[in-house]
Tab-separated table of C-alpha atoms in Angstrom:
chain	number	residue	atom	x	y	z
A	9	UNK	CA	0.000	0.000	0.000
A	10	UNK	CA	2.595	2.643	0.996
A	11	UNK	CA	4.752	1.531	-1.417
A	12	UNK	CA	2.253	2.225	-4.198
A	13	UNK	CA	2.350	5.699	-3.263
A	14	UNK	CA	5.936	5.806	-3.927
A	15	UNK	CA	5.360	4.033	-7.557
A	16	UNK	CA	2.476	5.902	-8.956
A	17	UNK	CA	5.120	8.805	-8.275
A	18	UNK	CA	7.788	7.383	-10.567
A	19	UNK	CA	6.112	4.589	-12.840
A	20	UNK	CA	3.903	4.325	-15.108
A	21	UNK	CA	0.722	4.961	-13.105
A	22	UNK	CA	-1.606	2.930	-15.629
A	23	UNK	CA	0.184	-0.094	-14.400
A	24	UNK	CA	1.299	0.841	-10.322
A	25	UNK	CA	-2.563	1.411	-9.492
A	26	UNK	CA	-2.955	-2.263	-10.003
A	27	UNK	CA	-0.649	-3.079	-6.917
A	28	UNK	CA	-4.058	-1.286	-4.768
A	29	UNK	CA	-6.229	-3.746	-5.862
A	30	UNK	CA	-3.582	-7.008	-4.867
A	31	UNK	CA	-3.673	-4.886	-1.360
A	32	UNK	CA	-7.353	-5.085	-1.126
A	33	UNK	CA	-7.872	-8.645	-1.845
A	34	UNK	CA	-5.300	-9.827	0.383
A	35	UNK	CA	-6.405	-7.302	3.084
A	36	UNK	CA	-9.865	-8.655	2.860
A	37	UNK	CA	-8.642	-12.149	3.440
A	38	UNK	CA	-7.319	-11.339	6.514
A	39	UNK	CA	-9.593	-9.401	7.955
A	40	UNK	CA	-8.077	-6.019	7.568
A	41	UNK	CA	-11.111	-4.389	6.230
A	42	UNK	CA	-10.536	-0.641	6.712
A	43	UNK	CA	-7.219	-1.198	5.211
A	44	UNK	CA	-9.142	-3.011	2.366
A	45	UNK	CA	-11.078	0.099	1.956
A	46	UNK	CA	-8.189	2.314	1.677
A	47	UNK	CA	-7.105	0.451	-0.673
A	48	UNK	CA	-9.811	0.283	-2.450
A	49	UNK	CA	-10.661	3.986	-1.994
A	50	UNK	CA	-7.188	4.575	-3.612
A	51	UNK	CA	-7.314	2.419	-6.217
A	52	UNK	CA	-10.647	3.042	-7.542
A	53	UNK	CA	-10.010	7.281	-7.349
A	54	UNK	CA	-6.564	6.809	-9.370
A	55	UNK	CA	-8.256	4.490	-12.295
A	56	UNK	CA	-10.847	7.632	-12.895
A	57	UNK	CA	-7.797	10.235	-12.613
A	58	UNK	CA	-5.365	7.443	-14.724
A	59	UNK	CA	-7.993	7.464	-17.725
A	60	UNK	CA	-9.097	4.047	-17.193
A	61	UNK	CA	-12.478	3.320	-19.237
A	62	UNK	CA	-15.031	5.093	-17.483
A	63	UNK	CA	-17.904	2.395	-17.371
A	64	UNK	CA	-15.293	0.227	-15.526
A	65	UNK	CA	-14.742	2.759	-12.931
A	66	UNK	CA	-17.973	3.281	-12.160
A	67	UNK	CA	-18.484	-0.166	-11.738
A	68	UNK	CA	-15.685	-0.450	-9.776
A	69	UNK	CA	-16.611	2.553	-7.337
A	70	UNK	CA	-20.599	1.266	-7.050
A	71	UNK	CA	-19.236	-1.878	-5.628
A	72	UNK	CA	-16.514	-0.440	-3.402
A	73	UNK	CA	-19.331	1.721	-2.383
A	74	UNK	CA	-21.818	-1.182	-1.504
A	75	UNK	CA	-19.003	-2.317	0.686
A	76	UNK	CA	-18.572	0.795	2.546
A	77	UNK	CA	-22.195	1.068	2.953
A	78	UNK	CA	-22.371	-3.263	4.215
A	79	UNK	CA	-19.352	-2.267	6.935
A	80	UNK	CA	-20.671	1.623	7.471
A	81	UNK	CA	-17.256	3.115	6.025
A	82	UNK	CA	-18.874	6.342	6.613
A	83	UNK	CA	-15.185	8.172	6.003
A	84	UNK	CA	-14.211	6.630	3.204
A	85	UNK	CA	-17.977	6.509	1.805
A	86	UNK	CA	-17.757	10.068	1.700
A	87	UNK	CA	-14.233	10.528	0.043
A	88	UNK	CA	-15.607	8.382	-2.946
A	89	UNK	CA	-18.898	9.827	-3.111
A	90	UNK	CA	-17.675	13.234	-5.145
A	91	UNK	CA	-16.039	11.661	-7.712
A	92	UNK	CA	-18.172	8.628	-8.743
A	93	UNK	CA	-20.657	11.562	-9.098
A	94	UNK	CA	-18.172	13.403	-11.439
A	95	UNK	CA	-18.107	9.979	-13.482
A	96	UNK	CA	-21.388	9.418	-13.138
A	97	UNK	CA	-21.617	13.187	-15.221
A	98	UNK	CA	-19.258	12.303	-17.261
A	99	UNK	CA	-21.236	9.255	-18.701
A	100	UNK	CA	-23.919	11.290	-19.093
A	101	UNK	CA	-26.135	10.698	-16.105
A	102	UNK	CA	-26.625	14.334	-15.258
A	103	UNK	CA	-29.248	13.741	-13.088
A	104	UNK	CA	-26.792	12.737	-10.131
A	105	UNK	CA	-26.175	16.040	-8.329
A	106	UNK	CA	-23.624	16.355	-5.720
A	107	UNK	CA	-26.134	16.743	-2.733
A	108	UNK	CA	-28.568	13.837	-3.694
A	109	UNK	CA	-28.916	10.665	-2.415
A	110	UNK	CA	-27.093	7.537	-3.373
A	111	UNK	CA	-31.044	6.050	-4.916
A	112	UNK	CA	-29.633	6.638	-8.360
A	113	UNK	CA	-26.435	4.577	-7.717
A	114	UNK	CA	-28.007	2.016	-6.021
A	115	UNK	CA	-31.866	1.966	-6.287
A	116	UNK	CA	-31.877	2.344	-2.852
A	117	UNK	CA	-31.511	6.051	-0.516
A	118	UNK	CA	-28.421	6.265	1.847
A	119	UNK	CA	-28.106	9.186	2.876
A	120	UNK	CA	-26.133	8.253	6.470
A	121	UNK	CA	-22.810	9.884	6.919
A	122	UNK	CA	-24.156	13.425	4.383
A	123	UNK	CA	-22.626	15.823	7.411
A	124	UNK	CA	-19.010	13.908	7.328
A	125	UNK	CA	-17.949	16.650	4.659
A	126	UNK	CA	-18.864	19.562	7.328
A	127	UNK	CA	-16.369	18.081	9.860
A	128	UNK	CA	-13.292	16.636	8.428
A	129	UNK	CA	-11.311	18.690	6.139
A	130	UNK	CA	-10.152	15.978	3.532
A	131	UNK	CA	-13.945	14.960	2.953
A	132	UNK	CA	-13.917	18.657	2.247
A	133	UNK	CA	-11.228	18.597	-0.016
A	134	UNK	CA	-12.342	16.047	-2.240
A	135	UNK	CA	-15.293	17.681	-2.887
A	136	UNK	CA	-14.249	21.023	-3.463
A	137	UNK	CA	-11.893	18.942	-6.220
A	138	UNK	CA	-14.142	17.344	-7.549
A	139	UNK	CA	-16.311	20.444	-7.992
A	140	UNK	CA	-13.784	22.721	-9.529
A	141	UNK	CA	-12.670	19.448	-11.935
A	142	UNK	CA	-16.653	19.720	-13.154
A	143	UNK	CA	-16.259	23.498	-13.426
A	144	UNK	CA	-13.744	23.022	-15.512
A	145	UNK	CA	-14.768	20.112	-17.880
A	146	UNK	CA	-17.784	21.368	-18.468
A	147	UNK	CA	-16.555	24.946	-18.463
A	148	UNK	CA	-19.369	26.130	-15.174
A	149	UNK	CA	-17.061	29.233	-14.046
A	150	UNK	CA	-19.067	29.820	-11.245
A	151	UNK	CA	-18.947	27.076	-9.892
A	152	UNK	CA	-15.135	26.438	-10.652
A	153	UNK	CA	-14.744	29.847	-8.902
A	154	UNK	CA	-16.565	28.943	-5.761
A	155	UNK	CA	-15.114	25.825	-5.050
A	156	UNK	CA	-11.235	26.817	-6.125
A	157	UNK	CA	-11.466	29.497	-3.943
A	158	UNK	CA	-12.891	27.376	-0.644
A	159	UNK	CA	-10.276	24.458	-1.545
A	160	UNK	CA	-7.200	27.041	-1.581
A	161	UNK	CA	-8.701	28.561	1.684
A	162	UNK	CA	-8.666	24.814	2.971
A	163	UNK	CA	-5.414	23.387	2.042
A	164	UNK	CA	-2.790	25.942	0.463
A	165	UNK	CA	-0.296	24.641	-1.893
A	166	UNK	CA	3.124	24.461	0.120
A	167	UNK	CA	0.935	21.786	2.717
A	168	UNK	CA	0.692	19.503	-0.208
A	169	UNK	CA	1.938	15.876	-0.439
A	170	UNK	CA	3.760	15.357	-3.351
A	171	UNK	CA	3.491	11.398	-2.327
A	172	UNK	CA	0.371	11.334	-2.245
A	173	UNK	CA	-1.196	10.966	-5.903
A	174	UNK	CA	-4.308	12.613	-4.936
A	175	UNK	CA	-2.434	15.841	-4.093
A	176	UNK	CA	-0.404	16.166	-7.333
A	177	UNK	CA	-4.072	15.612	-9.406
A	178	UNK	CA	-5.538	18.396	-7.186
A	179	UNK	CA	-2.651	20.392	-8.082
A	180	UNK	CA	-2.915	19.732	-11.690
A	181	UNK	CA	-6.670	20.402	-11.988
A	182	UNK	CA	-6.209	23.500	-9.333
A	183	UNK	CA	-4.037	25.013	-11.928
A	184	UNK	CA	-5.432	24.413	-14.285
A	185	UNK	CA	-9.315	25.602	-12.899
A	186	UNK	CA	-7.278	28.536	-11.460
A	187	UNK	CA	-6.176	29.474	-14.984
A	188	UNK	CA	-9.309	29.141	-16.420
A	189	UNK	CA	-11.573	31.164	-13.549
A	190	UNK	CA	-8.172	33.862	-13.740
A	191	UNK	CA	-9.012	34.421	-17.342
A	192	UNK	CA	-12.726	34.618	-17.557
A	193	UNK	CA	-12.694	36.859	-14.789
A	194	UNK	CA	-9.595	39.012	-15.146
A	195	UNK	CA	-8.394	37.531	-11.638
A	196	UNK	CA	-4.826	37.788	-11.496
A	197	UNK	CA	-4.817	35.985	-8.058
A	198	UNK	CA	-5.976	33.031	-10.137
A	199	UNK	CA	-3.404	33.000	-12.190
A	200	UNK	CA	-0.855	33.799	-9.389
A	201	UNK	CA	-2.356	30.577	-8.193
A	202	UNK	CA	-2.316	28.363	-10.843
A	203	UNK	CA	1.648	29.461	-12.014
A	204	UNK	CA	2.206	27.881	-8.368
A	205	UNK	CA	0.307	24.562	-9.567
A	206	UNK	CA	2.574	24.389	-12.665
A	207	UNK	CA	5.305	25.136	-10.850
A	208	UNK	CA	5.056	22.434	-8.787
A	209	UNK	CA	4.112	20.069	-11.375
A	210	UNK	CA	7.202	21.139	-13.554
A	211	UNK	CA	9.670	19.678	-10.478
A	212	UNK	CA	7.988	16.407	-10.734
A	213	UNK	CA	9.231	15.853	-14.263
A	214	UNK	CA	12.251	16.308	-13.212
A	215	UNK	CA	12.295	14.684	-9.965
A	216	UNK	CA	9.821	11.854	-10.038
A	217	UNK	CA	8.548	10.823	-13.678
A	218	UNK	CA	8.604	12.205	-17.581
A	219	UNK	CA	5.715	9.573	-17.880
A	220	UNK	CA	3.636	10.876	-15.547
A	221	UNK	CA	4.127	14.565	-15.131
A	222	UNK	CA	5.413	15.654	-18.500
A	223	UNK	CA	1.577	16.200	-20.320
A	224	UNK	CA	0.478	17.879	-17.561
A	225	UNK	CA	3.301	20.466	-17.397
A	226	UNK	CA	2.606	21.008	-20.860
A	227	UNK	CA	-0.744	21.859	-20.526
A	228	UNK	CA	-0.306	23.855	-17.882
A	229	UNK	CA	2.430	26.150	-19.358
A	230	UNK	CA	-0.113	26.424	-22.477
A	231	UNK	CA	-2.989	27.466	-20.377
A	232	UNK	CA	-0.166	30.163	-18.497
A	233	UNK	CA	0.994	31.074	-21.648
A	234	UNK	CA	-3.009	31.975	-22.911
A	235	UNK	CA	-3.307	34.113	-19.891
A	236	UNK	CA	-0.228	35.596	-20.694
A	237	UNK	CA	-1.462	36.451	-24.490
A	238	UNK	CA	1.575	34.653	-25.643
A	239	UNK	CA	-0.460	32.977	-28.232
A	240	UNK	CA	2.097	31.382	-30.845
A	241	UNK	CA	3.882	29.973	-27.284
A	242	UNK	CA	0.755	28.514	-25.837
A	243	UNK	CA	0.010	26.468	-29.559
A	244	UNK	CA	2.916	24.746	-30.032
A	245	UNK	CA	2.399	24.098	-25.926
A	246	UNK	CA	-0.819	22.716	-26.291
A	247	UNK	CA	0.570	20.719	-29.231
A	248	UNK	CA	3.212	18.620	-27.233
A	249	UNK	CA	0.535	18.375	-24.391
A	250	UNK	CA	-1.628	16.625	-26.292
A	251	UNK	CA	0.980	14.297	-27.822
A	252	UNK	CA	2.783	13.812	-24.202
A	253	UNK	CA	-0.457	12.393	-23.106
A	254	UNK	CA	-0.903	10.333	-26.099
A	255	UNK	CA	2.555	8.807	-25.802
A	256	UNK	CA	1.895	8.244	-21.976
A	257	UNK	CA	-1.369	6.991	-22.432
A	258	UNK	CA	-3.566	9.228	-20.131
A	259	UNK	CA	-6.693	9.315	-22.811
A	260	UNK	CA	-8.614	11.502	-20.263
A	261	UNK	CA	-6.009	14.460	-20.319
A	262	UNK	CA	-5.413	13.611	-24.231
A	263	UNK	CA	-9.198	14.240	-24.274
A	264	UNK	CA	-8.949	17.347	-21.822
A	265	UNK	CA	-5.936	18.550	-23.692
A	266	UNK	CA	-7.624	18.518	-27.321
A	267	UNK	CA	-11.010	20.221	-25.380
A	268	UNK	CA	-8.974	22.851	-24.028
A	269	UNK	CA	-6.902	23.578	-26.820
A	270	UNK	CA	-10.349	23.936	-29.069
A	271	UNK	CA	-11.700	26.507	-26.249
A	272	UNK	CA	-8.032	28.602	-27.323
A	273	UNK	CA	-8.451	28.194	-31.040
A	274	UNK	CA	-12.208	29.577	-30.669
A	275	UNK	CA	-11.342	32.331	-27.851
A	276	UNK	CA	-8.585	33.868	-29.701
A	277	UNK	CA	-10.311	33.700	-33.282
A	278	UNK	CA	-7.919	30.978	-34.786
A	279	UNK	CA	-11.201	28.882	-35.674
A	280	UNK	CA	-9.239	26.806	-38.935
A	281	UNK	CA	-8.059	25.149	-36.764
């Protein structure tokens, strides 16, 4: 388990999540079953943020989730809830919002363990990321505003874990939310912000993994360089972002690169593109 965290720093993460789910089984066999969860909690979260196929990982969470609910995981229950709602959106079920009841996951309502997020600040967190990441996707500035803002007055960037690979996604979507909300809004804190984010993610190329950081630096410095005006920069930025996460095989932030690269071409008139 705490080795994982290690690899899905410096290999491939596609393949190092897998050591999570050899942790949960044999955790379950012997009766470690809030480790198990961890495990699975960990595992399931990095498939949807490695680009694994999505109907898998929802699969994958509503089980995990039926678990929780069987041994009253409250904690972890609630850490998972925000993002199998994200993927949930993301297959199209639109209909699951982020304060409703799990009767659309389950055919069943469970709402036990709703006021975790108000009291622990990781629960919190989580759904502040997820939040901003749907703000983002689906370009929602409001609500990318709202909940950038409340996770950077949670958890500022120099408490980060850069072992953890939850942290270094929340960096990579902060900055990249931050970048977005900066520019629609002419709020140069936001960009402040999410220069930090790349920054950050630019030493982990260099000090962890080219495989695993390298798109998202990329993408980053394209979406500083838009802010910046820096047009012909950002392009050919966007460009090797795009292919990065192609060679690495992160689909999702291929996907996410070509999407925001397409909001640049339209934004700054370059439509043949």
């Amino acid at each position: 388990y705490y080795s994982t965290h290690t690899k899905l720093c410096v290999e491939p993460m596609q393949s190092a999540i897998e050591h999570y789910a050899i942790a949960h089984t044999a955790a379950m066999a012997s009766g470690a079953v809030r480790f198990a969860f961890a495990c699975a909690f960990v595992y399931d979260n990095n498939s949807f943020w490695a680009g694994k196929k999505l109907d898998l990982v929802v699969n994958s969470m509503k089980e995990t989730m039926k678990q929780m609910i069987f041994y009253k995981n409250l904690v972890m229950l609630a850490l998972l809830r925000p993002i199998c709602r994200l993927s949930l959106r993301l297959t199209g079920q639109s209909d699951v919002h982020q304060r409703d009841d799990l009767t659309n996951i389950f055919g069943e309502t469970y709402k036990e363990g709703e006021g975790i997020s108000s009291k622990l600040p990781l629960v919190m967190l989580t759904e502040c990321f997820a939040k901003f990441s749907e703000g983002l996707i689906f370009r929602e500035v409001d609500k990318a505003r709202d909940s950038i803002q409340q996770y950077l007055s949670i958890q500022g960037l120099t408490t980060a874990n850069m072992n953890n690979s939850g942290d270094f996604f929340r960096i990579f979507y902060a900055g990249l939310a931050s970048f977005y909300v900066g520019r629609e809004l002419d709020d140069g804190v936001l960009i402040t912000r999410g220069t930090e984010c790349k920054d950050w993610i630019e030493k982990l190329v260099v000090s962890a993994s080219t495989w695993n950081f390298q798109n998202k630096a990329y993408l980053l410095q394209a979406e500083e360089q838009f802010c910046e005006r820096n047009f012909d920069v950002a392009e050919r930025l966007y460009d090797a972002a795009i292919l990065s996460a192609k060679t690495h095989k992160f689909v999702n932030e291929q996907a996410l690169a070509n999407e925001l690269a397409g909001h640049f071409y339209l934004d700054t008139g370059r439509k043949i593109k």
